[in-house]
Coordinates of C-alpha atoms in Angstrom, one line a residue:
Chain H
M17 CA 67.4 127.7 115.0
L18 CA 70.4 126.2 117.0
L19 CA 70.2 122.3 116.5
L20 CA 72.7 120.2 118.5
A21 CA 73.0 116.6 116.7
F22 CA 74.9 113.6 117.8
D23 CA 75.1 109.9 117.2
T24 CA 76.9 107.2 119.2
A25 CA 75.3 104.1 117.8
T26 CA 78.6 103.0 116.0
P27 CA 82.4 103.3 117.1
A28 CA 82.1 107.0 116.1
V29 CA 81.1 109.8 118.7
T30 CA 80.0 112.4 116.5
V31 CA 78.7 115.7 117.4
A32 CA 77.4 118.7 115.3
L33 CA 75.7 122.3 115.6
R34 CA 73.5 123.7 112.9
G35 CA 72.3 127.2 112.9
D36 CA 69.7 128.7 110.5
E37 CA 72.1 128.7 107.7
G38 CA 73.8 125.5 107.8
V39 CA 76.4 123.3 109.9
L40 CA 78.5 125.5 112.2
A41 CA 80.7 123.0 113.8
E42 CA 81.4 119.2 113.9
H43 CA 83.3 117.2 116.0
T44 CA 84.2 113.4 115.7
E45 CA 86.1 111.0 117.5
V46 CA 86.1 107.2 116.6
D47 CA 86.8 105.1 119.7
A48 CA 84.0 102.1 120.3
R49 CA 85.0 101.9 123.9
R50 CA 84.9 105.7 125.2
H51 CA 81.3 107.0 124.0
G52 CA 80.7 108.0 127.6
E53 CA 83.9 109.8 128.0
L54 CA 83.9 111.6 124.6
L55 CA 80.3 112.8 124.3
A56 CA 79.7 115.6 126.7
P57 CA 83.3 117.1 125.8
G58 CA 82.4 116.7 122.3
I59 CA 79.3 118.7 122.9
E60 CA 81.3 121.7 124.7
K61 CA 83.7 121.6 121.9
V62 CA 80.9 122.4 119.2
L63 CA 79.2 124.9 121.4
A64 CA 82.7 126.8 121.7
A65 CA 83.8 126.5 118.3
A66 CA 80.6 128.0 117.1
G67 CA 80.8 130.6 119.9
C68 CA 77.3 129.6 121.2
S69 CA 76.0 129.0 124.8
R70 CA 74.1 125.8 125.9
T71 CA 71.2 127.9 126.6
D72 CA 70.8 129.2 122.9
L73 CA 70.0 125.5 121.7
T74 CA 66.6 125.1 120.3
G75 CA 66.4 121.3 119.7
V76 CA 68.4 118.1 120.0
A77 CA 68.8 115.5 117.2
V78 CA 70.0 112.0 118.2
G79 CA 70.6 108.8 116.3
V80 CA 68.5 106.1 118.0
G81 CA 70.5 103.1 116.6
P82 CA 70.3 100.4 116.0
G83 CA 73.8 99.9 117.7
P84 CA 75.5 98.2 120.2
F85 CA 73.5 98.8 123.5
T86 CA 76.1 100.6 125.9
G87 CA 77.2 103.2 123.3
L88 CA 73.6 103.8 122.0
R89 CA 72.4 104.5 125.5
V90 CA 75.0 107.0 126.3
G91 CA 73.5 109.1 123.2
L92 CA 70.0 108.6 124.2
M93 CA 70.7 109.4 127.8
T94 CA 72.4 112.6 127.1
A95 CA 69.6 113.4 124.5
R96 CA 67.0 113.1 126.8
A97 CA 68.5 114.8 130.0
L98 CA 69.6 117.8 127.7
G99 CA 65.9 118.1 126.3
D100 CA 64.7 117.9 129.8
A101 CA 67.1 120.3 131.3
L102 CA 67.0 123.0 128.7
D103 CA 63.2 122.3 127.9
I104 CA 63.7 121.8 124.2
P105 CA 62.5 118.9 122.0
V106 CA 64.7 115.9 121.3
H107 CA 64.2 114.4 117.9
G108 CA 65.1 110.9 116.8
V109 CA 66.6 109.6 113.6
C110 CA 67.4 105.8 112.6
T111 CA 71.4 105.6 112.6
L112 CA 71.2 103.7 109.4
D113 CA 69.3 106.4 107.7
I114 CA 72.2 109.1 108.6
V115 CA 74.6 107.0 106.9
A116 CA 72.3 106.4 103.9
A117 CA 71.7 110.2 103.6
A118 CA 75.4 110.5 102.8
V119 CA 75.7 107.9 100.2
A120 CA 76.1 109.1 96.5
A121 CA 74.8 106.2 94.7
D122 CA 72.9 106.2 91.5
G123 CA 70.7 103.2 92.3
A124 CA 69.3 101.3 95.0
F125 CA 71.8 100.4 97.9
A126 CA 71.9 99.1 101.4
V127 CA 73.7 100.1 104.8
A128 CA 75.2 97.7 107.1
T129 CA 76.7 98.7 110.4
D130 CA 78.6 96.3 113.0
A131 CA 76.4 94.3 115.3
R132 CA 78.9 92.4 116.7
R133 CA 78.7 88.5 117.3
R134 CA 79.4 88.3 113.7
E135 CA 75.9 90.1 112.6
V136 CA 75.2 93.3 111.1
Y137 CA 72.4 95.9 111.5
W138 CA 71.1 96.5 108.1
A139 CA 68.4 98.2 105.9
A140 CA 68.0 98.6 102.3
Y141 CA 67.3 101.8 100.5
D142 CA 65.6 102.6 97.1
V143 CA 67.1 104.9 94.4
T144 CA 65.4 108.0 96.0
G145 CA 67.3 107.0 99.1
R146 CA 64.2 106.1 101.1
R147 CA 64.5 103.1 103.3
E148 CA 62.4 100.0 102.5
G149 CA 61.1 98.3 105.7
E150 CA 62.5 98.2 109.2
P151 CA 66.2 97.9 110.1
A152 CA 67.1 94.3 111.1
V153 CA 69.9 92.5 112.7
D154 CA 71.1 89.4 110.7
R155 CA 74.3 87.5 109.6
P156 CA 76.2 88.9 106.9
A157 CA 75.7 86.2 104.6
E158 CA 72.0 86.1 105.0
V159 CA 71.9 89.9 104.1
A160 CA 74.0 89.3 101.3
D161 CA 71.8 86.9 99.9
R162 CA 68.7 89.4 100.0
L163 CA 70.6 92.2 98.5
T164 CA 71.7 90.4 95.3
G165 CA 75.0 92.5 94.7
L166 CA 73.9 96.0 95.8
G167 CA 76.5 98.6 97.2
V168 CA 76.7 98.6 100.8
A169 CA 77.5 101.7 103.0
G170 CA 78.6 101.5 106.5
Q171 CA 81.2 99.6 108.5
G172 CA 79.7 96.4 107.8
S173 CA 80.9 96.4 104.1
R174 CA 84.2 96.9 105.6
L175 CA 84.2 94.1 108.3
Y176 CA 82.8 91.6 105.8
P177 CA 84.1 92.3 102.2
E178 CA 83.4 88.9 101.2
Q179 CA 79.6 89.0 101.7
F180 CA 79.5 92.7 100.7
P181 CA 82.1 93.3 98.0
R182 CA 80.8 96.8 96.8
A183 CA 81.7 99.0 99.7
L184 CA 80.2 102.4 99.6
D185 CA 81.0 105.6 101.3
P186 CA 80.6 106.6 104.2
E187 CA 81.8 104.1 106.7
L188 CA 80.5 106.0 109.7
P189 CA 77.6 108.4 110.4
S190 CA 78.2 112.0 110.7
A191 CA 76.5 114.4 113.0
A192 CA 76.4 117.1 110.5
V193 CA 74.5 114.8 108.2
L194 CA 72.3 113.9 111.1
A195 CA 71.9 117.9 111.6
E196 CA 70.9 118.5 108.0
L197 CA 68.8 115.6 107.7
T198 CA 66.7 116.7 110.8
A199 CA 66.4 120.1 109.9
R200 CA 64.9 119.0 106.3
L201 CA 62.5 116.6 108.0
L202 CA 61.4 119.3 110.5
R203 CA 60.9 121.6 107.5
E204 CA 59.3 118.9 105.1
D205 CA 58.2 115.9 107.0
P206 CA 58.2 116.0 110.8
E207 CA 56.2 112.9 110.9
R208 CA 59.1 111.0 110.0
L209 CA 61.2 112.0 113.0
L210 CA 61.2 109.4 115.7
P211 CA 60.9 109.7 119.6
P212 CA 64.3 109.5 121.4
E213 CA 63.9 105.6 122.0
P214 CA 66.4 102.9 121.5
L215 CA 66.2 100.6 118.5
Y216 CA 67.8 97.5 120.3
L217 CA 66.5 95.0 117.8
R218 CA 67.9 92.3 120.3
R219 CA 66.5 91.0 123.7
P220 CA 68.9 91.1 126.7
D221 CA 70.9 87.9 127.0
A222 CA 69.5 86.3 130.0
V223 CA 68.5 82.7 130.6
E224 CA 66.1 81.7 133.5
P225 CA 67.9 79.3 135.7
G226 CA 66.8 75.6 135.8
A227 CA 66.8 73.5 138.9
R228 CA 69.5 74.3 141.1
K229 CA 72.3 72.2 140.9
A230 CA 73.3 69.9 144.0
V231 CA 76.7 70.6 145.5
T232 CA 76.8 67.0 146.7
Q233 CA 77.2 64.1 144.5
A234 CA 73.9 61.9 144.7
Chain N
M23 CA 68.3 129.0 149.2
S24 CA 71.9 127.7 149.3
S25 CA 75.3 128.7 150.4
A26 CA 78.6 127.5 150.0
D27 CA 78.7 125.3 153.1
Q28 CA 75.0 124.1 152.3
P29 CA 74.9 123.5 148.7
I30 CA 72.0 122.0 146.9
V31 CA 73.3 118.9 145.3
L32 CA 71.5 116.6 142.4
G33 CA 72.7 113.0 143.1
F34 CA 72.5 110.0 140.5
E35 CA 73.1 106.4 141.4
T36 CA 72.7 103.8 138.7
S37 CA 75.7 101.0 139.7
C38 CA 73.0 98.2 140.0
D39 CA 69.3 97.7 139.6
E40 CA 68.1 100.9 141.5
T41 CA 67.8 104.2 139.5
G42 CA 68.3 106.7 142.4
V43 CA 68.0 110.4 142.1
G44 CA 68.2 112.3 145.5
I45 CA 68.6 116.0 146.4
V46 CA 70.2 117.4 149.6
R47 CA 71.0 120.8 151.0
G48 CA 74.1 120.2 152.8
T49 CA 73.5 117.3 155.2
E50 CA 69.6 117.9 155.0
L51 CA 67.8 115.4 153.0
L52 CA 65.4 117.2 150.4
A53 CA 64.4 114.1 148.1
D54 CA 65.0 110.4 147.8
A55 CA 63.4 109.2 144.5
V56 CA 64.3 105.5 143.7
A57 CA 63.0 103.4 140.8
T58 CA 63.9 99.7 140.7
S59 CA 63.9 96.9 138.1
V60 CA 64.2 94.5 140.8
N61 CA 60.9 92.7 139.8
E62 CA 62.3 92.3 136.0
H63 CA 65.5 90.3 137.8
A64 CA 63.6 88.1 140.0
R65 CA 62.9 85.2 137.6
F66 CA 66.7 85.2 136.7
G67 CA 67.7 84.6 140.4
G68 CA 70.0 87.8 140.1
V69 CA 70.5 91.1 138.6
V70 CA 70.8 90.9 134.7
P71 CA 73.0 93.9 133.8
E72 CA 71.4 94.8 130.4
V73 CA 68.0 94.6 131.9
A74 CA 69.2 97.0 134.6
S75 CA 70.9 99.3 132.0
R76 CA 67.7 99.6 129.8
A77 CA 65.5 100.2 132.9
H78 CA 67.9 103.1 133.9
L79 CA 67.5 104.7 130.6
E80 CA 63.6 104.7 130.8
A81 CA 63.5 105.7 134.5
M82 CA 65.8 108.4 134.8
V83 CA 64.1 111.6 133.6
P84 CA 60.9 110.6 135.2
T85 CA 62.9 110.0 138.5
V86 CA 64.7 113.2 138.4
H87 CA 61.2 114.9 138.1
R88 CA 60.0 112.9 141.1
A89 CA 62.8 114.1 143.3
L90 CA 62.5 117.7 142.2
E91 CA 58.7 117.5 143.0
T92 CA 59.3 116.1 146.4
A93 CA 62.1 118.8 147.2
G94 CA 60.1 121.5 145.9
L95 CA 62.7 122.9 143.7
K96 CA 63.3 123.7 140.2
L97 CA 66.7 122.4 138.1
G98 CA 67.8 125.9 138.2
D99 CA 68.1 125.5 142.2
I100 CA 70.7 122.8 141.8
D101 CA 74.2 124.0 142.6
A102 CA 76.2 120.8 141.8
V103 CA 75.7 117.7 140.4
A104 CA 77.0 114.2 141.8
V105 CA 77.0 110.7 140.3
T106 CA 78.2 107.3 141.1
A107 CA 81.4 106.8 138.8
G108 CA 82.0 103.3 140.3
P109 CA 82.3 100.7 141.4
G110 CA 79.4 98.5 139.9
L111 CA 78.0 97.1 136.8
A112 CA 79.7 98.9 133.6
G113 CA 76.7 99.4 131.3
A114 CA 74.3 100.6 134.5
L115 CA 77.0 103.1 135.6
L116 CA 77.2 104.6 132.3
V117 CA 73.7 105.5 132.0
G118 CA 73.7 107.5 135.2
V119 CA 77.1 109.3 134.2
A120 CA 75.8 110.1 130.9
A121 CA 72.6 111.6 132.7
A122 CA 74.6 113.3 135.1
K123 CA 76.9 115.0 132.8
A124 CA 74.1 116.1 130.6
Y125 CA 72.3 117.8 133.5
A126 CA 75.5 119.4 134.7
L127 CA 76.3 120.7 131.3
A128 CA 72.8 122.0 130.6
L129 CA 72.6 123.5 134.1
G130 CA 76.3 125.0 133.7
K131 CA 77.1 123.6 137.2
P132 CA 80.0 121.4 138.5
I133 CA 79.8 117.7 138.4
F134 CA 81.4 115.3 140.9
G135 CA 82.0 111.7 139.9
V136 CA 82.0 109.8 143.0
N137 CA 82.7 106.2 144.8
H138 CA 79.7 104.1 145.4
L139 CA 81.1 102.8 148.6
A140 CA 81.9 106.3 150.3
A141 CA 78.6 107.3 149.5
H142 CA 77.2 104.4 151.4
V143 CA 79.2 105.7 154.3
C144 CA 78.3 109.4 153.8
V145 CA 74.5 108.9 153.5
D146 CA 74.2 108.4 157.3
Q147 CA 75.1 112.2 157.7
L148 CA 71.7 112.8 156.3
E149 CA 70.2 111.1 159.4
H150 CA 72.5 111.2 162.2
G151 CA 74.5 114.1 161.6
K152 CA 78.2 114.8 160.9
L153 CA 80.3 111.6 161.0
P154 CA 82.9 111.4 164.0
Q155 CA 86.2 111.5 162.6
P156 CA 87.6 108.8 162.3
A157 CA 84.8 106.2 161.8
M158 CA 84.9 102.7 161.1
A159 CA 82.4 101.5 158.6
L160 CA 81.1 98.0 157.6
L161 CA 79.7 98.1 154.1
V162 CA 77.4 95.0 153.3
S163 CA 75.3 94.5 150.3
G164 CA 74.6 92.2 147.2
G165 CA 77.8 93.6 145.5
H166 CA 80.1 94.5 148.5
S167 CA 81.4 93.4 151.8
S168 CA 84.0 95.9 153.3
L169 CA 85.6 97.1 156.3
L170 CA 86.6 100.7 156.0
L171 CA 88.7 103.0 158.1
V172 CA 87.2 106.5 157.4
P173 CA 89.2 109.6 158.7
D174 CA 87.4 111.9 156.4
V175 CA 84.8 110.7 154.0
A176 CA 85.5 113.5 151.5
T177 CA 89.2 112.8 151.2
D178 CA 90.4 109.8 153.3
V179 CA 88.9 106.2 153.1
R180 CA 91.1 103.2 153.8
P181 CA 90.3 99.8 153.1
L182 CA 91.1 97.0 155.9
G183 CA 89.6 94.4 154.1
G184 CA 86.7 92.9 152.1
T185 CA 85.3 89.7 150.8
I186 CA 87.7 87.2 149.1
D187 CA 84.6 85.4 147.1
D188 CA 81.0 86.4 147.6
A189 CA 79.4 89.4 149.0
A190 CA 77.3 88.9 152.1
G191 CA 74.1 89.6 150.3
E192 CA 75.2 87.3 147.6
A193 CA 75.5 84.6 150.1
F194 CA 71.9 85.8 151.4
D195 CA 70.6 85.2 147.9
K196 CA 72.0 81.8 147.2
V197 CA 71.0 80.4 150.4
A198 CA 67.4 81.9 149.9
R199 CA 67.6 79.9 146.7
V200 CA 68.6 76.6 148.3
L201 CA 65.6 77.2 150.7
G202 CA 63.2 77.8 147.8
L203 CA 62.9 81.4 149.1
G204 CA 62.5 84.6 146.7
F205 CA 64.9 86.9 145.4
P206 CA 66.4 89.0 146.8
G207 CA 67.4 86.4 149.5
G208 CA 68.0 89.0 152.4
P209 CA 64.5 90.0 153.4
H210 CA 63.2 86.4 153.0
I211 CA 65.9 84.9 155.3
D212 CA 65.5 87.5 157.8
R213 CA 61.6 87.0 157.9
A214 CA 62.1 83.2 158.0
A215 CA 64.5 83.4 160.9
R216 CA 62.1 85.6 163.0
E217 CA 59.4 82.7 162.5
G218 CA 60.8 80.6 165.3
G219 CA 64.1 79.9 163.7
D220 CA 66.7 78.7 166.1
P221 CA 70.0 80.7 165.6
D222 CA 72.0 77.7 167.4
A223 CA 70.1 74.8 165.7
I224 CA 72.9 74.3 163.4
A225 CA 76.6 75.1 163.8
F226 CA 77.5 76.3 160.4
P227 CA 81.1 77.5 159.7
R228 CA 82.5 81.0 160.3
G229 CA 84.8 81.7 157.5
L230 CA 88.2 83.3 157.8
T231 CA 88.0 83.3 161.7
G232 CA 91.3 81.1 162.3
P233 CA 94.1 82.6 164.2
R234 CA 96.3 82.9 160.9
D235 CA 93.3 84.2 158.7
A236 CA 93.4 87.7 157.5
P237 CA 91.6 89.5 160.3
F238 CA 89.4 91.7 158.3
D239 CA 88.6 89.8 155.3
F240 CA 85.5 87.9 154.8
S241 CA 84.6 84.5 152.9
F242 CA 80.9 83.4 152.5
S243 CA 81.3 81.0 149.7
G244 CA 82.0 78.1 152.1
L245 CA 79.2 78.9 154.3
K246 CA 76.9 79.0 151.4
T247 CA 78.2 75.5 150.3
A248 CA 77.7 74.0 153.9
V249 CA 74.2 75.3 154.0
A250 CA 73.4 73.7 150.5
R251 CA 75.3 70.2 151.8
W252 CA 73.1 70.2 155.2
V253 CA 69.8 71.0 153.3
E254 CA 70.6 68.4 150.6
A255 CA 71.6 65.6 153.2
K256 CA 68.0 66.0 154.8
Q257 CA 66.2 66.0 151.4
R258 CA 68.2 62.8 150.5
A259 CA 67.2 61.3 153.7
G260 CA 63.5 62.0 153.0
E261 CA 63.3 64.4 156.1
P262 CA 61.8 67.9 156.1
V263 CA 63.9 70.7 156.0
P264 CA 63.6 73.0 159.0
V265 CA 63.6 76.3 156.8
A266 CA 63.2 78.6 159.9
D267 CA 66.2 76.9 161.6
V268 CA 68.5 76.8 158.7
A269 CA 67.6 80.5 158.0
A270 CA 68.4 81.7 161.5
S271 CA 71.4 79.4 161.8
F272 CA 72.9 80.6 158.3
Q273 CA 72.1 84.4 159.2
E274 CA 73.8 84.2 162.6
A275 CA 77.0 82.7 161.1
V276 CA 77.3 85.7 158.6
V277 CA 76.2 88.3 161.2
D278 CA 78.6 86.8 163.8
V279 CA 81.4 87.1 161.6
L280 CA 80.5 90.7 160.4
T281 CA 80.1 92.0 163.6
R282 CA 83.1 90.2 165.5
K283 CA 85.6 91.5 162.7
A284 CA 84.1 95.0 162.5
L285 CA 84.4 95.4 166.3
R286 CA 88.0 94.1 166.4
A287 CA 88.8 96.6 163.7
C288 CA 87.4 99.4 165.7
K289 CA 89.7 98.2 168.9
E290 CA 92.6 97.9 167.0
N291 CA 92.5 101.2 165.3
G292 CA 90.9 103.1 168.5
V293 CA 87.9 103.9 166.8
D294 CA 84.6 104.3 168.9
H295 CA 81.9 104.7 166.2
L296 CA 80.9 102.2 163.8
L297 CA 78.7 102.7 160.8
I298 CA 77.0 99.9 159.2
G299 CA 75.7 100.5 155.6
G300 CA 74.5 98.7 152.3
G301 CA 71.6 96.6 151.7
V302 CA 72.5 93.9 154.4
A303 CA 72.5 96.7 156.9
A304 CA 68.7 96.3 156.7
N305 CA 68.9 92.9 158.1
S306 CA 67.3 93.0 161.8
R307 CA 69.7 90.3 163.3
L308 CA 72.6 92.3 162.1
R309 CA 71.6 95.5 163.7
T310 CA 70.4 93.9 167.0
M311 CA 73.8 92.0 167.3
A312 CA 75.9 95.0 166.3
V313 CA 74.4 97.0 168.8
E314 CA 74.6 94.5 171.7
R315 CA 78.3 93.7 171.0
A316 CA 79.3 97.3 170.3
E317 CA 77.8 98.4 173.7
A318 CA 79.7 95.7 175.6
V319 CA 82.8 97.2 174.2
G320 CA 81.9 101.0 174.3
V321 CA 81.6 101.7 170.5
R322 CA 78.4 103.3 169.4
V323 CA 76.8 101.9 166.3
R324 CA 75.2 104.2 163.6
V325 CA 73.0 102.5 160.9
P326 CA 70.9 104.7 158.5
R327 CA 67.2 103.6 158.0
P328 CA 66.7 100.8 155.6
G329 CA 65.5 103.1 152.8
L330 CA 68.9 104.8 153.1
C331 CA 71.2 101.8 153.3
T332 CA 70.1 100.1 150.0
D333 CA 71.4 102.0 146.7
N334 CA 69.8 105.5 146.3
G335 CA 70.7 108.9 145.1
A336 CA 70.5 110.8 148.2
M337 CA 73.7 109.1 149.4
V338 CA 75.6 110.5 146.5
A339 CA 74.1 113.8 146.7
A340 CA 75.3 113.7 150.1
L341 CA 78.9 112.9 149.3
G342 CA 78.6 115.5 146.6
A343 CA 77.7 118.1 149.2
E344 CA 80.4 117.1 151.6
L345 CA 83.0 117.4 148.4
V346 CA 81.7 120.9 147.8
A347 CA 82.0 122.0 151.4
A348 CA 85.5 120.6 151.6
G349 CA 86.5 122.4 148.6
V350 CA 87.3 119.3 146.6
E351 CA 88.0 120.1 142.6
P352 CA 85.0 118.9 140.7
S353 CA 85.4 116.2 137.9
R354 CA 85.7 116.9 134.3
L355 CA 83.3 116.3 131.7
D356 CA 85.3 113.2 130.3
L357 CA 85.1 111.5 133.5
P358 CA 84.7 107.6 132.8
A359 CA 82.3 105.0 134.5
D360 CA 84.9 102.8 136.2
S361 CA 83.2 99.4 137.1
S362 CA 86.2 98.6 139.4
M363 CA 87.0 101.9 141.1
L364 CA 89.0 101.6 144.2
I365 CA 87.6 102.8 147.6
T366 CA 90.7 104.8 148.0
D367 CA 89.4 107.0 145.3
V368 CA 86.5 109.1 146.8
T369 CA 86.2 111.1 143.6
A370 CA 86.7 110.2 140.0

């Protein structure tokens, strides 16, 4: 296998390549405003570092969020187009699960990432690392009330230390972890892989206009 | 199938609410597939950027395949990829740029990030052959109103003027709303005006046409307000609003200014070909008046058919093919989407 993995649902643009024996190359840059510029060159870099050609790829794994929409779409559009042009399957993984897969905790924990507007995307995980329920978007204080003192991985714990005093590593997702997780799921539990559909969790901000305001004073 | 001067180019356009994918071979149009989210925006009275961006992601791959099917080609036949890099809605542009990069990377072909306005000029080559050099271009749409001197669409586009407030198409949308007509306003106003409207019924103001005003800039905000005031006065007096007359008189004011300034620009720059593009170029009165007035001063008008005037991928592919033929360097894979890209930059 030659699996290309990337995630753009957080400030990190992280790309990795995994062969049969494990991860061959990883490239990560953190810049919340330049996902669209960094991803394609990042893909070229990991291919070059591993000495592989794009035509050798056998699959794509992509983080499907939740995450800020603009960056998230860069990853999903890239994954879908690569899958289409190379005629290879595209597998989706929840971005919170990628962070969770790298957590070394000896009990239950949670992952919270930055949803902006003073909210976090979050999910709780049991002692085996399996997610409990669907990811959600809420205010940090509301999430803290529900988590009752659990350690929290992800950038949410760095942004809101008062609500999440027990910060766990990692802060950001890694595409190498995504590649390993996807390879394991393909082997053991392919049903848990997701289609490459974005987890927005929020509706677009748009308000239907009311009655038109007169330009003249009545 | 292709040659250096007749490259097969796949073009992507996502600067607003249209997901456009076009394929050309040189100046020959092979496919023009467009998916639009316009119906999702209608109830908001304007394009909602996040709604448009979500729709682009969902529509892109199916639209690429619709274009390939129409052209009878496979992705492997493509020689180069072109994409609108700007100007436009930032989040919407980014979806097209991401798709174009991924296709270029997967196919191992060059990518050209191009200017949306230059693409609107270049598209006419698909229908009426090579553009004369220089040509004058009047681009009028919901997002733009520009007068451009075009010595060479691949390398040299010079802005002479543009709107200082609302774009022409925006004024059509807003006046349509005042008159209780639908979104987008252009086709509704055009239709209402043709249903017996008198273009001289109401003397609406012609913005920026005074002797000391910038000769090639436009302003439509005052006109829009004047229409609203006139309609509100009728309503307050309890009189019926003559929708056809208001529509025709408003449209006449817009078209009068657009054509007058465009032809003055032709005269002052010694240019005898005027190209009109952008969504408002589909307006029937603009087409008629431009041809009448241009003929009177010996200028030839070129207007692409309406389907090529509105945003589409074929125009982007057309400019991409022109760039390949002109030997212009391709863009790099880190090319950004630039929502306020300047017209002087034909490529990104």
